XYZ file of C-alpha atoms in Angstrom:
592
model
C 80.378 67.179 -59.256
C 78.375 68.951 -56.667
C 74.961 67.523 -55.831
C 72.203 70.000 -56.354
C 70.148 70.767 -53.371
C 66.430 69.981 -53.695
C 64.394 72.964 -52.946
C 61.666 72.559 -50.359
C 58.229 73.196 -51.782
C 55.879 74.917 -49.410
C 53.143 74.413 -51.960
C 53.267 70.553 -51.821
C 53.423 70.489 -48.031
C 50.378 72.634 -47.804
C 48.465 70.282 -50.074
C 49.184 67.306 -47.731
C 47.997 69.192 -44.716
C 44.823 70.219 -46.450
C 44.203 66.570 -47.509
C 44.706 65.343 -43.961
C 42.346 67.993 -42.622
C 39.671 66.786 -45.039
C 40.271 63.004 -44.163
C 40.068 63.119 -40.353
C 36.494 64.368 -40.148
C 35.382 61.537 -42.390
C 37.293 59.013 -40.290
C 35.790 60.333 -37.084
C 32.350 60.297 -38.662
C 32.773 56.696 -39.708
C 33.845 55.739 -36.218
C 30.878 57.542 -34.720
C 28.553 55.815 -37.150
C 30.083 52.394 -36.286
C 29.667 52.972 -32.562
C 26.150 54.238 -33.121
C 25.359 51.126 -35.151
C 26.748 48.870 -32.408
C 24.647 50.721 -29.860
C 21.580 50.584 -32.086
C 21.772 46.925 -33.117
C 20.659 45.539 -29.717
C 17.439 47.525 -30.063
C 16.476 46.136 -33.456
C 13.737 43.517 -32.955
C 15.143 40.052 -33.746
C 13.433 37.883 -36.338
C 11.574 34.711 -35.406
C 13.987 32.716 -37.541
C 16.956 34.292 -35.822
C 15.538 33.585 -32.376
C 14.828 29.971 -33.331
C 18.482 29.518 -34.347
C 19.804 31.176 -31.200
C 18.987 28.557 -28.553
C 21.051 25.715 -27.150
C 20.628 23.102 -24.419
C 22.816 23.626 -21.352
C 23.138 21.507 -18.210
C 23.708 23.290 -14.914
C 25.234 21.461 -11.940
C 24.974 23.073 -8.479
C 26.927 21.915 -5.444
C 28.294 23.273 -2.184
C 31.988 23.121 -1.355
C 33.078 22.994 2.297
C 36.652 24.023 3.016
C 38.898 24.723 5.994
C 41.614 27.354 5.842
C 41.232 27.429 2.078
C 41.619 23.645 1.678
C 38.555 21.870 0.222
C 37.247 19.117 2.513
C 34.089 17.775 0.873
C 31.164 18.743 -1.315
C 27.386 18.293 -1.011
C 24.480 18.732 -3.388
C 22.120 19.946 -0.632
C 23.349 22.073 2.248
C 19.954 22.308 3.983
C 19.107 18.609 4.365
C 22.099 16.430 5.193
C 19.750 13.473 5.727
C 19.453 12.917 1.979
C 22.238 15.068 0.547
C 24.765 13.352 -1.673
C 28.276 14.054 -0.415
C 31.851 13.122 -1.189
C 35.371 13.954 -0.070
C 36.513 13.471 -3.663
C 36.647 16.956 -5.105
C 36.343 15.585 -8.621
C 33.176 13.593 -7.904
C 30.793 14.879 -10.556
C 27.865 12.851 -9.183
C 27.581 15.162 -6.175
C 25.537 17.917 -7.768
C 21.938 18.923 -8.318
C 21.537 18.880 -12.086
C 19.016 20.524 -14.339
C 18.709 21.281 -18.033
C 18.164 24.825 -19.216
C 17.791 26.745 -22.461
C 20.858 28.781 -23.333
C 20.972 31.530 -25.940
C 23.994 32.147 -28.125
C 25.128 35.654 -27.182
C 26.286 38.842 -28.816
C 27.526 41.755 -26.729
C 27.100 45.419 -27.485
C 30.703 46.280 -28.316
C 31.663 42.689 -29.237
C 29.079 41.426 -31.756
C 30.917 38.187 -32.531
C 29.643 35.220 -30.512
C 32.911 33.353 -29.920
C 31.130 30.502 -28.060
C 29.289 32.649 -25.537
C 25.874 31.728 -24.132
C 23.320 33.341 -21.851
C 21.914 30.701 -19.482
C 19.864 30.681 -16.292
C 21.827 30.553 -13.035
C 21.468 31.345 -9.353
C 23.215 34.321 -7.819
C 26.083 32.527 -6.091
C 27.619 35.800 -4.937
C 24.487 36.723 -3.007
C 24.144 33.203 -1.570
C 27.750 33.089 -0.419
C 27.343 36.481 1.232
C 24.066 35.816 3.026
C 23.750 32.061 3.624
C 27.282 30.770 4.103
C 27.540 31.853 7.750
C 24.153 30.295 8.558
C 25.229 27.008 7.026
C 28.470 26.930 9.010
C 26.601 27.721 12.246
C 24.515 24.559 11.737
C 27.518 22.250 11.324
C 27.578 21.097 14.954
C 24.033 19.691 14.699
C 24.798 18.078 11.346
C 27.147 15.596 13.044
C 24.146 14.056 14.807
C 22.281 13.961 11.502
C 25.173 12.065 9.924
C 25.229 9.526 12.772
C 21.507 8.847 12.319
C 21.953 8.648 8.576
C 24.717 6.045 8.843
C 22.516 3.908 11.080
C 19.677 4.151 8.563
C 21.986 3.377 5.648
C 23.182 0.226 7.386
C 19.544 -0.911 7.715
C 18.926 -0.206 4.053
C 21.992 -2.138 2.989
C 20.922 -5.056 5.176
C 17.483 -5.057 3.487
C 19.006 -4.948 0.009
C 21.506 -7.692 0.801
C 18.741 -9.875 2.236
C 16.677 -9.523 -0.938
C 19.625 -10.508 -3.110
C 20.394 -13.512 -0.896
C 16.945 -15.029 -1.315
C 16.417 -14.161 -4.975
C 17.952 -15.068 -8.287
C 19.076 -12.855 -11.148
C 16.080 -14.179 -13.068
C 13.642 -12.709 -10.509
C 11.941 -9.462 -11.430
C 13.690 -6.451 -9.907
C 16.917 -8.284 -9.024
C 19.165 -6.086 -11.187
C 17.627 -2.855 -9.917
C 18.089 -3.944 -6.298
C 21.699 -4.898 -7.075
C 22.277 -1.393 -8.462
C 20.635 0.142 -5.387
C 22.931 -1.880 -3.148
C 26.015 -0.699 -4.995
C 24.862 2.908 -4.738
C 23.949 2.527 -1.058
C 27.351 1.063 -0.160
C 29.118 3.911 -1.985
C 26.846 6.448 -0.269
C 27.549 4.972 3.168
C 31.286 5.127 2.540
C 31.034 8.799 1.535
C 28.916 9.684 4.580
C 31.378 7.917 6.878
C 34.278 9.862 5.388
C 32.472 13.192 5.818
C 31.469 12.273 9.387
C 35.097 11.405 10.161
C 36.244 14.801 8.852
C 33.606 16.590 10.913
C 34.713 14.681 14.018
C 38.404 15.264 13.348
C 37.936 18.998 12.898
C 35.158 19.389 15.497
C 37.106 22.110 17.310
C 37.408 24.124 14.100
C 33.863 23.883 12.747
C 33.365 27.643 13.078
C 36.360 28.238 10.804
C 34.954 26.226 7.938
C 33.672 27.988 4.854
C 30.886 27.068 2.446
C 30.409 28.332 -1.073
C 27.842 27.584 -3.745
C 29.422 26.469 -7.007
C 27.753 26.249 -10.409
C 29.140 24.475 -13.437
C 27.721 24.590 -16.953
C 27.957 22.101 -19.810
C 26.773 22.580 -23.397
C 24.822 19.592 -24.724
C 24.603 19.000 -28.463
C 24.280 16.152 -30.937
C 27.119 15.398 -33.321
C 26.698 14.392 -36.967
C 25.926 10.806 -35.873
C 23.142 11.989 -33.556
C 25.110 11.154 -30.393
C 24.856 13.610 -27.504
C 28.145 15.377 -26.782
C 29.104 17.380 -23.707
C 31.274 20.485 -23.827
C 32.309 22.184 -20.556
C 31.758 25.927 -20.207
C 33.317 28.495 -17.920
C 31.537 31.477 -16.387
C 32.345 34.865 -17.924
C 30.059 37.041 -15.814
C 26.766 37.013 -13.895
C 23.941 39.358 -14.808
C 22.105 39.628 -11.490
C 19.412 41.904 -12.936
C 18.294 39.387 -15.567
C 19.111 36.286 -13.473
C 21.342 34.938 -16.231
C 24.973 33.922 -16.554
C 27.182 34.589 -19.518
C 29.230 31.442 -20.074
C 31.630 30.405 -22.801
C 32.548 27.013 -24.204
C 36.077 26.044 -23.238
C 37.377 26.038 -26.830
C 34.933 28.744 -28.047
C 33.152 26.137 -30.159
C 29.715 26.900 -31.585
C 27.603 25.447 -34.419
C 27.874 27.000 -37.860
C 24.145 27.612 -38.194
C 23.590 29.667 -35.031
C 22.166 33.153 -34.892
C 23.585 34.835 -31.761
C 21.351 37.433 -30.079
C 21.762 40.493 -27.948
C 20.171 40.169 -24.537
C 17.126 42.224 -25.464
C 13.725 42.007 -23.839
C 12.424 39.995 -26.806
C 15.368 37.578 -26.598
C 14.892 37.102 -22.830
C 11.201 36.412 -23.279
C 11.877 33.933 -26.075
C 14.482 32.104 -23.986
C 12.109 32.048 -21.009
C 9.306 30.512 -23.110
C 11.671 27.845 -24.432
C 12.785 27.168 -20.842
C 9.175 26.514 -19.845
C 8.783 24.066 -22.707
C 11.475 21.893 -21.122
C 9.072 21.256 -18.225
C 5.842 20.962 -20.181
C 5.136 17.232 -20.316
C 3.951 15.706 -23.520
C 2.165 12.370 -23.446
C 4.642 9.692 -22.208
C 7.500 12.208 -22.360
C 10.487 11.821 -20.002
C 10.795 14.855 -17.735
C 12.381 16.096 -14.520
C 9.793 17.835 -12.335
C 9.153 18.686 -8.695
C 5.954 17.291 -7.127
C 5.354 18.708 -3.638
C 8.510 17.744 -1.689
C 9.600 15.049 -4.132
C 11.673 15.028 -7.315
C 10.283 12.947 -10.172
C 12.132 11.684 -13.233
C 10.179 9.760 -15.794
C 7.185 9.627 -18.058
C 4.092 11.753 -17.516
C 0.715 12.428 -19.023
C -0.431 15.832 -20.210
C -1.735 16.710 -16.752
C 1.761 16.587 -15.236
C 0.975 13.302 -13.461
C 3.501 10.445 -13.424
C 2.349 7.999 -16.061
C 4.464 5.105 -17.286
C 7.893 4.362 -15.840
C 9.445 6.842 -13.452
C 11.488 7.387 -10.288
C 10.175 9.450 -7.366
C 12.543 10.610 -4.616
C 11.070 12.356 -1.567
C 12.835 14.790 0.716
C 12.578 12.315 3.622
C 14.526 9.640 1.744
C 11.688 7.576 0.261
C 12.223 6.336 -3.265
C 10.052 4.449 -5.746
C 11.251 3.111 -9.097
C 8.491 1.571 -11.151
C 5.259 1.990 -13.082
C 2.730 4.795 -12.593
C -0.807 5.406 -13.764
C -2.266 8.918 -13.550
C -0.112 9.877 -10.568
C -0.476 6.614 -8.638
C 1.893 3.681 -8.326
C 0.350 0.975 -10.469
C 2.142 -2.093 -11.753
C 5.560 -3.469 -10.916
C 7.876 -1.333 -8.834
C 10.552 -1.179 -6.154
C 10.322 1.098 -3.129
C 12.474 1.929 -0.148
C 10.780 3.678 2.767
C 12.475 6.269 4.947
C 12.865 3.606 7.657
C 14.801 1.372 5.254
C 12.040 -1.107 4.416
C 12.341 -2.572 0.925
C 9.329 -3.607 -1.122
C 9.563 -5.288 -4.503
C 6.413 -6.292 -6.309
C 3.138 -4.966 -7.642
C 1.055 -1.923 -6.730
C -2.583 -1.248 -7.538
C -3.946 2.287 -7.171
C -1.009 3.246 -4.949
C -1.489 0.237 -2.599
C 1.244 -2.389 -2.343
C -0.042 -5.867 -3.137
C 3.144 -7.883 -2.720
C 5.790 -9.756 -4.629
C 4.431 -12.033 -7.325
C 7.042 -14.706 -8.005
C 7.486 -16.672 -11.182
C 7.598 -20.371 -10.254
C 10.189 -22.535 -11.939
C 11.962 -25.806 -11.271
C 14.849 -23.783 -9.806
C 12.895 -23.026 -6.626
C 13.068 -25.308 -3.592
C 9.690 -26.917 -2.808
C 8.373 -28.937 0.100
C 5.181 -30.330 1.626
C 3.668 -30.750 5.070
C 1.522 -33.769 5.851
C -0.637 -35.265 8.573
C -3.192 -38.077 8.825
C -5.322 -36.249 6.230
C -2.954 -37.465 3.494
C -3.725 -41.041 4.569
C -7.426 -40.957 5.440
C -10.563 -39.951 3.589
C -13.683 -40.958 5.434
C -13.280 -44.623 6.311
C -10.739 -45.277 3.576
C -7.004 -45.469 4.242
C -4.286 -44.667 1.729
C -0.540 -45.176 1.718
C 1.918 -42.639 0.320
C 4.122 -43.864 -2.545
C 7.275 -42.095 -1.448
C 9.345 -43.175 -4.455
C 6.978 -41.363 -6.873
C 6.654 -38.012 -5.107
C 6.683 -35.072 -7.545
C 4.673 -31.858 -7.322
C 2.284 -31.736 -10.298
C 0.130 -28.735 -9.302
C 0.681 -25.657 -7.154
C -3.028 -25.401 -6.385
C -5.894 -23.460 -7.882
C -7.040 -21.145 -5.075
C -5.018 -18.244 -6.523
C -3.406 -17.188 -9.777
C 0.251 -18.031 -10.112
C 2.864 -17.140 -12.676
C 4.485 -20.393 -13.731
C 7.303 -20.832 -16.204
C 7.415 -24.253 -17.800
C 5.758 -27.455 -16.638
C 4.944 -28.073 -12.962
C 6.909 -31.231 -12.247
C 8.986 -30.313 -9.232
C 10.960 -32.525 -6.837
C 10.241 -32.357 -3.108
C 13.211 -31.203 -1.056
C 11.682 -31.068 2.425
C 8.717 -32.459 4.321
C 7.282 -31.493 7.713
C 5.213 -34.207 9.377
C 2.620 -33.498 12.050
C 3.474 -35.199 15.307
C 1.109 -33.921 18.016
C -1.745 -31.530 18.795
C -2.410 -30.168 22.241
C -1.461 -32.746 24.889
C -3.483 -35.763 23.780
C -3.687 -35.953 19.972
C -0.982 -37.922 18.140
C -0.507 -38.636 14.467
C -0.478 -42.440 14.041
C 1.394 -42.147 10.710
C 4.132 -39.844 12.048
C 7.003 -42.289 12.650
C 6.506 -44.283 9.442
C 6.243 -41.124 7.267
C 9.402 -39.664 8.785
C 11.389 -42.854 8.132
C 10.093 -43.149 4.551
C 10.883 -39.517 3.730
C 14.423 -39.804 5.081
C 15.019 -42.917 2.942
C 14.149 -40.839 -0.157
C 16.720 -38.206 0.760
C 14.063 -35.655 1.752
C 14.870 -33.295 4.632
C 12.397 -34.003 7.436
C 11.003 -31.905 10.259
C 8.328 -32.482 12.939
C 5.557 -30.072 13.860
C 3.116 -29.542 16.720
C -0.344 -28.005 16.331
C -0.862 -25.549 19.205
C -4.058 -25.779 21.244
C -5.585 -23.039 23.403
C -7.115 -25.653 25.734
C -3.961 -26.757 27.542
C -0.828 -25.198 29.003
C 2.023 -24.396 26.645
C 4.641 -26.245 28.719
C 2.473 -29.372 28.899
C 2.077 -29.280 25.116
C 5.824 -28.900 24.674
C 6.448 -31.927 26.910
C 3.904 -34.030 24.981
C 5.544 -33.072 21.681
C 9.022 -33.896 22.978
C 7.917 -37.318 24.333
C 6.232 -38.490 21.134
C 8.529 -36.986 18.450
C 11.987 -38.027 17.277
C 14.816 -35.601 16.534
C 17.692 -37.405 14.808
C 20.776 -35.516 13.742
C 20.385 -33.757 10.422
C 16.622 -33.213 10.721
C 15.118 -29.781 10.169
C 14.149 -27.740 13.245
C 10.844 -28.586 14.968
C 7.859 -26.381 14.133
C 5.120 -24.798 16.257
C 1.900 -24.424 14.240
C -0.225 -21.564 15.647
C -3.567 -21.059 13.870
C -6.212 -19.632 16.272
C -8.859 -17.232 14.966
C -9.116 -13.694 16.294
C -12.227 -14.670 18.255
C -10.381 -17.606 19.837
C -7.472 -15.329 20.779
C -9.835 -12.884 22.476
C -11.477 -15.734 24.388
C -8.029 -17.037 25.390
C -7.137 -13.720 26.978
C -5.711 -11.643 24.155
C -2.596 -11.317 22.076
C -0.180 -10.752 24.947
C -1.222 -13.923 26.754
C -1.015 -15.987 23.570
C 2.438 -14.667 22.678
C 3.637 -15.488 26.189
C 2.436 -19.073 25.723
C 4.140 -19.269 22.335
C 7.427 -18.136 23.895
C 7.063 -20.781 26.601
C 6.669 -23.583 24.037
C 9.497 -22.329 21.808
C 11.966 -21.998 24.682
C 11.103 -25.370 26.223
C 11.592 -27.209 22.924
C 14.766 -25.309 22.076
C 16.252 -26.197 25.447
C 15.656 -29.914 24.883
C 16.368 -30.232 21.137
C 19.251 -27.772 20.926
C 17.986 -25.709 17.974
C 15.479 -22.893 17.745
C 12.102 -24.048 16.433
C 10.341 -22.533 13.420
C 7.086 -20.650 14.019
C 4.236 -21.391 11.581
C 1.524 -18.692 11.394
C -0.734 -17.184 8.758
C -0.500 -13.719 7.222
C -3.326 -12.373 9.384
C -1.533 -13.442 12.570
C 1.635 -11.674 11.413
C -0.259 -8.468 10.641
C -2.476 -8.380 13.716
C -0.445 -10.001 16.481
C 3.198 -10.713 15.708
C 3.914 -7.010 15.403
C 3.699 -6.967 19.221
C 6.497 -9.540 19.488
C 9.578 -8.079 17.757
C 11.740 -10.530 19.713
C 10.000 -13.513 18.096
C 10.310 -12.001 14.611
C 13.972 -11.304 15.301
C 14.992 -14.570 16.966
C 12.960 -17.255 15.181
C 12.539 -18.433 11.615
C 9.015 -17.749 10.364
C 6.885 -20.015 8.145
C 3.842 -18.184 6.801
C 0.660 -19.498 5.247
C -0.769 -17.119 2.661
C -2.977 -18.592 -0.040
C -2.735 -15.861 -2.636
C -0.686 -14.911 -5.646
C 1.480 -12.532 -3.621
C 4.333 -13.519 -1.369
C 4.040 -12.476 2.322
C 5.469 -9.020 2.954
C 7.829 -10.019 5.769
C 11.113 -11.819 6.145
C 10.403 -15.524 6.268
C 12.016 -18.914 5.836
C 9.161 -20.807 4.176
C 5.960 -19.765 2.432
C 2.971 -22.093 2.346
C 1.458 -20.896 -0.900
C -1.474 -23.299 -1.315
C -3.484 -25.925 0.596
C -4.762 -27.666 -2.511
C -1.645 -28.727 -4.395
C -1.311 -32.089 -6.053
C 1.599 -34.503 -5.589
C 2.038 -37.722 -7.515
C 2.168 -40.578 -5.007
C -0.312 -38.879 -2.622
C -4.030 -39.377 -3.197
C -5.409 -36.294 -1.395
C -4.658 -32.590 -1.771
C -1.410 -31.436 -0.181
C -0.072 -28.196 1.305
C 2.628 -26.859 -1.041
C 5.493 -24.841 0.389
C 8.384 -22.964 -1.203
C 11.625 -22.047 0.534
C 12.496 -18.349 0.519
C 15.631 -18.684 -1.531
C 17.282 -21.012 -3.995
C 19.302 -24.225 -3.689
C 22.453 -22.636 -2.282
C 20.498 -20.724 0.346
C 18.481 -23.824 1.253
C 21.602 -25.919 1.802
C 23.033 -23.107 3.906
C 19.787 -22.952 5.896
C 19.859 -26.700 6.552
C 23.492 -26.585 7.615
C 22.912 -23.696 10.037
C 19.634 -24.871 11.589
C 19.628 -28.661 11.438
C 19.555 -30.732 14.599
C 23.080 -31.537 15.719
């Protein structure tokens, strides 16, 4: 059978064309309306509730990357001040960055209203910096090598100070753990500075070919369901140089379910800016990060922006203080490191350092010094019961923090031998023998007189005293008043006489003597004799609650202590260190 041909209907075809002609205008109109709506939405004032649900907390980390021929060499957190800048040759070292917290705003965009993990957040214009400042920074590289050399020298001094503190203190002493942390950080810092200095020296001929660029990294901070802070890295989408903001996006486009993303309208920018300011507005005892003059402060404040409570202050010149504050002043316990590397651990009052206030326990190493005054009172004579010696009181002239009962053994005893050229202690030889029989480390001391020549006094001391092997070094006791020093001829003349005595005795005995002075002498006079402070062990008398603020071997902390077995009051001394350090001291300085 033949298949019938289907006739083409012009009528049906015309109907389709007419339908299509009616549909396209509507489609175009809908598209125009959609675009118009997208363009109009950013201009609709956002609601307060929507703005409140649009913010997030974002951390910004800024650092500078130095490279040569496109190969990264090291990074710094401060390109302008290499004296204090943190630096590292490890390109993944996240600690080398200046960090700050900012308010981010979950973002919509005009033609892309879905958020998809985008945030507007405050950021510097790195493009402008890299264009304008990079060449200036590179031009200064040659002078920065000298800065690094000076910094390494200063860091070595700081490390020496920190190590010294740890050597003469115990983990139970206040501030020990903080100082230990500082030492660890300082050693790591010195290593990083040395590595950067080595790179600068190695490539000294190619310094002008180095490049510097400012890098910014962003991290979203949020609390999970358990209330634990989580960190989510973000990458930069674009910079808006007109508004001073960056558009960033979370790496996996994550965002909370309850957010209300906003267009970057004037109202949204103002709201974000007000929230940003609230980050820096201190509430009573709140923990903040603020800039005070040339210093960065992290810690608690009062409502007047003053450090109040615990906080850490770091100055641009390298000074740092970690401790207690009261209305902007250091007040209470704290630890400081000056720009010259000097460490201070102890108490402050109204911004003035008072000193270290130890806690006395049986673990410390105690000793006494004696003369005829422990045997005579008026016309009466008393013997010392050497087998019963125990310290029962540390004296009452000053407050002392004591843990437990005062019932301490005596580990060392210095016995007066001579004074000037004519005075001799009649009890000297017998006391020395008795102390040695009790296993007490013994040393002999001479009381310096301004009425006779230093060499003659040294000879008199050497003739009358005994120096058996194993004894502690001899001691020169210097106690003139300021008026007596002026009458003698001044500080320089006295220090010259002291050197004469010390050298004469050292030459004969074979060990360097110990110098006994009071705190006033150290402050007023010994500062003019850095060689004596450097070369000789110092024994300081300071009858207060605070330990002398210098390096010392022994501290005479009271003149009115009580010792069972001795009838009169006794000078009480404490060694600057614990048992291990004392045994090391004896081994290094004893008479051979």
